[in-house]
Amino acid sequence: MANVPVREKSAAVTAGEEYGTRDIFRSLQRATAPPAAPSVMYHLHLTFLIADDRNEMPARLITRSQMDDTRDWLSRLLEMIPVRGTLDYRCFLGAPWRIDFATSELGEIPYHVILGGSAVLEDSESGPTRKLIAGDILLFPHGAAHALYDGSDAPPVPARQRSTLATVFHETDGTGDRLDMMCGRFILSTAHDRLMRSYLPRRLILHAPENSAVAGAPGTGAQVVGLVGLMRAESATENLGGLAMLNALSTALFAVALRLASETASPADGLLALAGNPRLAPALTALFNEPARAWTLPELARRCNMSRATFIRHFQERLGRSASDLLTDIRMTVAANALKRSELSTSAVAELAGYQSEAAFQRAFKHQMGLTPAQWRRMGARPAELTFEIHDHSPTGG
């Protein structure tokens, strides 16, 4: 696919933008001026027109220095696919107990955090049962059905519910070992659900930091412990703004959980395995930061200090897909967002996504998304219909 030519404009930025970037330019001038010639000034005149979703503006001008900003792949992914977290309930269950979770709706990723006690995970699609202990975090990116129970075959004790301003508690009076657990969901647009399911593992178990040398080291493991501790405290009391705090902390939990998963000694498959390989990470970062660039396999291989054949083999082994597949999905996500959130023409969106031919973009978009760009844009512009459906996310069981 052809590269997208960058649009250069000789005109200066607007007054507001000039004021906002003045200090940046001065810092660049000081940083790039040779020591022997402090009076040399470096003038930057290039500006670029891009969609500005954050401020709900169809387009904005940015400087070349801003275009050169490179971010990590996870930050880019969560910019393209915003994920919102929610804590649905907290469990205090005395054995015997059992909770059955049905298959989640599209756009929902259930999670569980074991705060105290232990639980046995029953997931028929992923093999034998697994025991979870305090500190473990469980995610189901594909929303698969599963069950958690105390490990015994005894009939579960019926649970009762108790609601607070921040969450709902499920409790039993069982006399055996007690479980303390938080359960919630990560919510994303159903249009983006396919990308998440394609590149994240079906099930993700993050073990308690004290039981993992990598997670227990200073850094992400400590951040997970601190974040879970805040969620535990907020869910236990009725503080002002407690619900908003819990939802915000749940949202942060998704990002830090994926970060921790990519740092483990044996990361899960998909993007996490790719990110966990230091040799392949440069290619992953490059694709997320510059999806419109006409990347070639030899160029990506050079960034990873590999031969073309070695790069192709290692990339496919860890991701389960080719670099071309990943690039196409990233481009389609960029295009889908631009079609719904901006007034850019279809040809402009095609260029933004790395296509010089609008016809080629139309074909690729229809193949990946199931709709033409025009149909996709109309679907996004359609006013949301009011519904009064009640979705019960309570656990099923005794």
mmCIF file of N, CA and C in Angstrom, residues 241-327:
data_model
loop_
_atom_site.group_PDB
_atom_site.id
_atom_site.type_symbol
_atom_site.label_atom_id
_atom_site.label_comp_id
_atom_site.label_asym_id
_atom_site.label_seq_id
_atom_site.Cartn_x
_atom_site.Cartn_y
_atom_site.Cartn_z
ATOM 1 N N GLY A 241 -18.211 10.578 46.030
ATOM 2 C CA GLY A 241 -17.611 10.291 44.727
ATOM 3 C C GLY A 241 -17.067 8.886 44.616
ATOM 4 N N GLY A 242 -17.483 7.999 45.499
ATOM 5 C CA GLY A 242 -16.951 6.648 45.522
ATOM 6 C C GLY A 242 -17.198 5.880 44.233
ATOM 7 N N LEU A 243 -18.389 6.007 43.656
ATOM 8 C CA LEU A 243 -18.704 5.286 42.423
ATOM 9 C C LEU A 243 -17.817 5.768 41.283
ATOM 10 N N ALA A 244 -17.658 7.077 41.174
ATOM 11 C CA ALA A 244 -16.800 7.619 40.120
ATOM 12 C C ALA A 244 -15.361 7.157 40.306
ATOM 13 N N MET A 245 -14.906 7.118 41.551
ATOM 14 C CA MET A 245 -13.547 6.664 41.834
ATOM 15 C C MET A 245 -13.363 5.201 41.444
ATOM 16 N N LEU A 246 -14.326 4.361 41.787
ATOM 17 C CA LEU A 246 -14.221 2.941 41.473
ATOM 18 C C LEU A 246 -14.193 2.701 39.968
ATOM 19 N N ASN A 247 -15.019 3.445 39.232
ATOM 20 C CA ASN A 247 -15.024 3.282 37.784
ATOM 21 C C ASN A 247 -13.706 3.750 37.169
ATOM 22 N N ALA A 248 -13.171 4.856 37.681
ATOM 23 C CA ALA A 248 -11.891 5.358 37.169
ATOM 24 C C ALA A 248 -10.757 4.387 37.486
ATOM 25 N N LEU A 249 -10.758 3.843 38.691
ATOM 26 C CA LEU A 249 -9.724 2.883 39.066
ATOM 27 C C LEU A 249 -9.856 1.589 38.265
ATOM 28 N N SER A 250 -11.099 1.184 37.977
ATOM 29 C CA SER A 250 -11.311 -0.005 37.152
ATOM 30 C C SER A 250 -10.766 0.206 35.744
ATOM 31 N N THR A 251 -10.958 1.397 35.222
ATOM 32 C CA THR A 251 -10.428 1.715 33.895
ATOM 33 C C THR A 251 -8.906 1.623 33.889
ATOM 34 N N ALA A 252 -8.278 2.174 34.928
ATOM 35 C CA ALA A 252 -6.816 2.110 35.026
ATOM 36 C C ALA A 252 -6.340 0.670 35.185
ATOM 37 N N LEU A 253 -7.153 -0.172 35.826
ATOM 38 C CA LEU A 253 -6.768 -1.564 36.040
ATOM 39 C C LEU A 253 -6.548 -2.290 34.715
ATOM 40 N N PHE A 254 -7.328 -1.958 33.689
ATOM 41 C CA PHE A 254 -7.175 -2.623 32.396
ATOM 42 C C PHE A 254 -5.793 -2.352 31.810
ATOM 43 N N ALA A 255 -5.383 -1.091 31.818
ATOM 44 C CA ALA A 255 -4.079 -0.737 31.249
ATOM 45 C C ALA A 255 -2.936 -1.351 32.046
ATOM 46 N N VAL A 256 -3.003 -1.272 33.361
ATOM 47 C CA VAL A 256 -1.893 -1.783 34.173
ATOM 48 C C VAL A 256 -1.855 -3.304 34.145
ATOM 49 N N ALA A 257 -3.012 -3.952 33.967
ATOM 50 C CA ALA A 257 -3.031 -5.413 33.862
ATOM 51 C C ALA A 257 -2.351 -5.867 32.566
ATOM 52 N N LEU A 258 -2.632 -5.179 31.461
ATOM 53 C CA LEU A 258 -1.977 -5.531 30.201
ATOM 54 C C LEU A 258 -0.481 -5.238 30.263
ATOM 55 N N ARG A 259 -0.121 -4.154 30.930
ATOM 56 C CA ARG A 259 1.302 -3.848 31.078
ATOM 57 C C ARG A 259 2.003 -4.951 31.866
ATOM 58 N N LEU A 260 1.405 -5.371 32.969
ATOM 59 C CA LEU A 260 1.996 -6.422 33.790
ATOM 60 C C LEU A 260 2.098 -7.728 33.007
ATOM 61 N N ALA A 261 1.058 -8.042 32.237
ATOM 62 C CA ALA A 261 1.057 -9.277 31.464
ATOM 63 C C ALA A 261 2.181 -9.295 30.430
ATOM 64 N N SER A 262 2.496 -8.140 29.850
ATOM 65 C CA SER A 262 3.556 -8.089 28.850
ATOM 66 C C SER A 262 4.940 -8.174 29.470
ATOM 67 N N GLU A 263 5.037 -7.989 30.800
ATOM 68 C CA GLU A 263 6.334 -8.004 31.473
ATOM 69 C C GLU A 263 6.651 -9.344 32.118
ATOM 70 N N THR A 264 5.708 -10.266 32.116
ATOM 71 C CA THR A 264 5.949 -11.553 32.767
ATOM 72 C C THR A 264 6.947 -12.371 31.965
ATOM 73 N N ALA A 265 7.532 -13.374 32.628
ATOM 74 C CA ALA A 265 8.564 -14.194 31.980
ATOM 75 C C ALA A 265 8.011 -14.932 30.779
ATOM 76 N N SER A 266 6.761 -15.385 30.852
ATOM 77 C CA SER A 266 6.125 -16.088 29.734
ATOM 78 C C SER A 266 4.810 -15.397 29.412
ATOM 79 N N PRO A 267 4.867 -14.269 28.685
ATOM 80 C CA PRO A 267 3.640 -13.535 28.401
ATOM 81 C C PRO A 267 2.677 -14.343 27.550
ATOM 82 N N ALA A 268 1.396 -14.005 27.675
ATOM 83 C CA ALA A 268 0.376 -14.698 26.888
ATOM 84 C C ALA A 268 0.598 -14.421 25.404
ATOM 85 N N ASP A 269 -0.196 -15.103 24.576
ATOM 86 C CA ASP A 269 -0.019 -14.920 23.144
ATOM 87 C C ASP A 269 -0.589 -13.581 22.689
ATOM 88 N N GLY A 270 -0.482 -13.316 21.383
ATOM 89 C CA GLY A 270 -1.020 -12.084 20.830
ATOM 90 C C GLY A 270 -0.109 -10.895 21.068
ATOM 91 N N LEU A 271 -0.713 -9.727 21.198
ATOM 92 C CA LEU A 271 0.046 -8.491 21.374
ATOM 93 C C LEU A 271 0.944 -8.542 22.603
ATOM 94 N N LEU A 272 0.494 -9.209 23.647
ATOM 95 C CA LEU A 272 1.276 -9.264 24.879
ATOM 96 C C LEU A 272 2.573 -10.029 24.672
ATOM 97 N N ALA A 273 2.528 -11.117 23.928
ATOM 98 C CA ALA A 273 3.741 -11.875 23.635
ATOM 99 C C ALA A 273 4.672 -11.070 22.750
ATOM 100 N N LEU A 274 4.096 -10.325 21.816
ATOM 101 C CA LEU A 274 4.902 -9.496 20.924
ATOM 102 C C LEU A 274 5.591 -8.387 21.711
ATOM 103 N N ALA A 275 4.825 -7.731 22.590
ATOM 104 C CA ALA A 275 5.388 -6.645 23.386
ATOM 105 C C ALA A 275 6.419 -7.145 24.379
ATOM 106 N N GLY A 276 6.254 -8.388 24.838
ATOM 107 C CA GLY A 276 7.186 -8.941 25.808
ATOM 108 C C GLY A 276 8.502 -9.387 25.214
ATOM 109 N N ASN A 277 8.626 -9.354 23.891
ATOM 110 C CA ASN A 277 9.871 -9.722 23.219
ATOM 111 C C ASN A 277 10.637 -8.450 22.872
ATOM 112 N N PRO A 278 11.758 -8.166 23.540
ATOM 113 C CA PRO A 278 12.486 -6.908 23.295
ATOM 114 C C PRO A 278 12.922 -6.727 21.850
ATOM 115 N N ARG A 279 13.156 -7.824 21.145
ATOM 116 C CA ARG A 279 13.628 -7.714 19.771
ATOM 117 C C ARG A 279 12.499 -7.325 18.813
ATOM 118 N N LEU A 280 11.265 -7.730 19.120
ATOM 119 C CA LEU A 280 10.140 -7.441 18.242
ATOM 120 C C LEU A 280 9.384 -6.177 18.629
ATOM 121 N N ALA A 281 9.578 -5.715 19.853
ATOM 122 C CA ALA A 281 8.844 -4.535 20.333
ATOM 123 C C ALA A 281 9.017 -3.312 19.439
ATOM 124 N N PRO A 282 10.206 -3.048 18.862
ATOM 125 C CA PRO A 282 10.333 -1.873 17.990
ATOM 126 C C PRO A 282 9.380 -1.894 16.801
ATOM 127 N N ALA A 283 9.144 -3.065 16.226
ATOM 128 C CA ALA A 283 8.212 -3.159 15.105
ATOM 129 C C ALA A 283 6.789 -2.879 15.565
ATOM 130 N N LEU A 284 6.423 -3.401 16.730
ATOM 131 C CA LEU A 284 5.089 -3.163 17.273
ATOM 132 C C LEU A 284 4.862 -1.678 17.508
ATOM 133 N N THR A 285 5.827 -1.013 18.117
ATOM 134 C CA THR A 285 5.716 0.425 18.373
ATOM 135 C C THR A 285 5.621 1.202 17.068
ATOM 136 N N ALA A 286 6.416 0.823 16.079
ATOM 137 C CA ALA A 286 6.415 1.527 14.796
ATOM 138 C C ALA A 286 5.058 1.430 14.107
ATOM 139 N N LEU A 287 4.463 0.262 14.084
ATOM 140 C CA LEU A 287 3.182 0.077 13.413
ATOM 141 C C LEU A 287 2.071 0.878 14.083
ATOM 142 N N PHE A 288 2.071 0.940 15.412
ATOM 143 C CA PHE A 288 1.036 1.698 16.111
ATOM 144 C C PHE A 288 1.238 3.201 15.982
ATOM 145 N N ASN A 289 2.489 3.644 15.898
ATOM 146 C CA ASN A 289 2.756 5.080 15.826
ATOM 147 C C ASN A 289 2.612 5.648 14.423
ATOM 148 N N GLU A 290 2.888 4.847 13.396
ATOM 149 C CA GLU A 290 2.829 5.343 12.025
ATOM 150 C C GLU A 290 2.073 4.365 11.136
ATOM 151 N N PRO A 291 0.793 4.165 11.362
ATOM 152 C CA PRO A 291 0.046 3.198 10.560
ATOM 153 C C PRO A 291 -0.092 3.601 9.090
ATOM 154 N N ALA A 292 0.001 4.894 8.783
ATOM 155 C CA ALA A 292 -0.159 5.341 7.404
ATOM 156 C C ALA A 292 1.113 5.180 6.582
ATOM 157 N N ARG A 293 2.198 4.862 7.212
ATOM 158 C CA ARG A 293 3.465 4.720 6.496
ATOM 159 C C ARG A 293 3.469 3.433 5.661
ATOM 160 N N ALA A 294 4.130 3.487 4.526
ATOM 161 C CA ALA A 294 4.202 2.320 3.638
ATOM 162 C C ALA A 294 5.281 1.374 4.138
ATOM 163 N N TRP A 295 4.980 0.673 5.210
ATOM 164 C CA TRP A 295 5.967 -0.207 5.818
ATOM 165 C C TRP A 295 6.255 -1.407 4.906
ATOM 166 N N THR A 296 7.509 -1.815 4.898
ATOM 167 C CA THR A 296 7.902 -3.034 4.198
ATOM 168 C C THR A 296 8.492 -3.993 5.219
ATOM 169 N N LEU A 297 8.445 -5.280 4.922
ATOM 170 C CA LEU A 297 9.003 -6.263 5.843
ATOM 171 C C LEU A 297 10.504 -6.069 6.065
ATOM 172 N N PRO A 298 11.298 -5.781 5.029
ATOM 173 C CA PRO A 298 12.727 -5.537 5.277
ATOM 174 C C PRO A 298 12.966 -4.365 6.218
ATOM 175 N N GLU A 299 12.142 -3.304 6.100
ATOM 176 C CA GLU A 299 12.322 -2.141 6.972
ATOM 177 C C GLU A 299 11.979 -2.482 8.422
ATOM 178 N N LEU A 300 10.892 -3.204 8.633
ATOM 179 C CA LEU A 300 10.526 -3.618 9.989
ATOM 180 C C LEU A 300 11.574 -4.562 10.559
ATOM 181 N N ALA A 301 12.086 -5.440 9.725
ATOM 182 C CA ALA A 301 13.116 -6.375 10.177
ATOM 183 C C ALA A 301 14.374 -5.632 10.615
ATOM 184 N N ARG A 302 14.761 -4.596 9.866
ATOM 185 C CA ARG A 302 15.948 -3.817 10.234
ATOM 186 C C ARG A 302 15.759 -3.135 11.579
ATOM 187 N N ARG A 303 14.559 -2.657 11.850
ATOM 188 C CA ARG A 303 14.307 -2.020 13.139
ATOM 189 C C ARG A 303 14.478 -3.002 14.290
ATOM 190 N N CYS A 304 14.257 -4.275 14.009
ATOM 191 C CA CYS A 304 14.387 -5.309 15.030
ATOM 192 C C CYS A 304 15.743 -6.016 14.964
ATOM 193 N N ASN A 305 16.627 -5.517 14.101
ATOM 194 C CA ASN A 305 17.953 -6.131 13.926
ATOM 195 C C ASN A 305 17.844 -7.616 13.589
ATOM 196 N N MET A 306 16.943 -7.933 12.675
ATOM 197 C CA MET A 306 16.734 -9.308 12.238
ATOM 198 C C MET A 306 16.775 -9.364 10.723
ATOM 199 N N SER A 307 16.977 -10.564 10.216
ATOM 200 C CA SER A 307 16.801 -10.769 8.792
ATOM 201 C C SER A 307 15.304 -10.795 8.503
ATOM 202 N N ARG A 308 14.940 -10.613 7.239
ATOM 203 C CA ARG A 308 13.531 -10.614 6.865
ATOM 204 C C ARG A 308 12.864 -11.932 7.231
ATOM 205 N N ALA A 309 13.519 -13.044 6.934
ATOM 206 C CA ALA A 309 12.931 -14.360 7.209
ATOM 207 C C ALA A 309 12.773 -14.599 8.702
ATOM 208 N N THR A 310 13.783 -14.210 9.479
ATOM 209 C CA THR A 310 13.711 -14.395 10.931
ATOM 210 C C THR A 310 12.603 -13.536 11.534
ATOM 211 N N PHE A 311 12.497 -12.304 11.051
ATOM 212 C CA PHE A 311 11.453 -11.405 11.545
ATOM 213 C C PHE A 311 10.069 -11.980 11.268
ATOM 214 N N ILE A 312 9.847 -12.439 10.057
ATOM 215 C CA ILE A 312 8.540 -12.985 9.693
ATOM 216 C C ILE A 312 8.199 -14.177 10.579
ATOM 217 N N ARG A 313 9.158 -15.060 10.788
ATOM 218 C CA ARG A 313 8.910 -16.265 11.584
ATOM 219 C C ARG A 313 8.594 -15.925 13.032
ATOM 220 N N HIS A 314 9.419 -15.083 13.662
ATOM 221 C CA HIS A 314 9.207 -14.748 15.075
ATOM 222 C C HIS A 314 7.918 -13.941 15.281
ATOM 223 N N PHE A 315 7.630 -13.034 14.376
ATOM 224 C CA PHE A 315 6.421 -12.211 14.491
ATOM 225 C C PHE A 315 5.186 -13.106 14.420
ATOM 226 N N GLN A 316 5.167 -14.008 13.442
ATOM 227 C CA GLN A 316 4.018 -14.907 13.272
ATOM 228 C C GLN A 316 3.868 -15.843 14.465
ATOM 229 N N GLU A 317 4.974 -16.353 14.991
ATOM 230 C CA GLU A 317 4.923 -17.281 16.118
ATOM 231 C C GLU A 317 4.318 -16.626 17.352
ATOM 232 N N ARG A 318 4.671 -15.400 17.621
ATOM 233 C CA ARG A 318 4.210 -14.746 18.847
ATOM 234 C C ARG A 318 2.838 -14.094 18.711
ATOM 235 N N LEU A 319 2.582 -13.480 17.580
ATOM 236 C CA LEU A 319 1.299 -12.809 17.416
ATOM 237 C C LEU A 319 0.216 -13.758 16.928
ATOM 238 N N GLY A 320 0.620 -14.775 16.158
ATOM 239 C CA GLY A 320 -0.372 -15.640 15.554
ATOM 240 C C GLY A 320 -0.907 -15.071 14.264
ATOM 241 N N ARG A 321 -0.400 -13.925 13.860
ATOM 242 C CA ARG A 321 -0.786 -13.243 12.630
ATOM 243 C C ARG A 321 0.430 -12.530 12.062
ATOM 244 N N SER A 322 0.325 -12.120 10.825
ATOM 245 C CA SER A 322 1.451 -11.447 10.196
ATOM 246 C C SER A 322 1.470 -9.967 10.535
ATOM 247 N N ALA A 323 2.610 -9.330 10.269
ATOM 248 C CA ALA A 323 2.717 -7.883 10.478
ATOM 249 C C ALA A 323 1.735 -7.143 9.571
ATOM 250 N N SER A 324 1.508 -7.662 8.374
ATOM 251 C CA SER A 324 0.555 -7.049 7.451
ATOM 252 C C SER A 324 -0.867 -7.112 8.002
ATOM 253 N N ASP A 325 -1.221 -8.237 8.628
ATOM 254 C CA ASP A 325 -2.551 -8.355 9.238
ATOM 255 C C ASP A 325 -2.744 -7.314 10.335
ATOM 256 N N LEU A 326 -1.736 -7.187 11.196
ATOM 257 C CA LEU A 326 -1.835 -6.224 12.286
ATOM 258 C C LEU A 326 -1.930 -4.807 11.751
ATOM 259 N N LEU A 327 -1.100 -4.464 10.764
ATOM 260 C CA LEU A 327 -1.123 -3.115 10.196
ATOM 261 C C LEU A 327 -2.490 -2.805 9.589
#
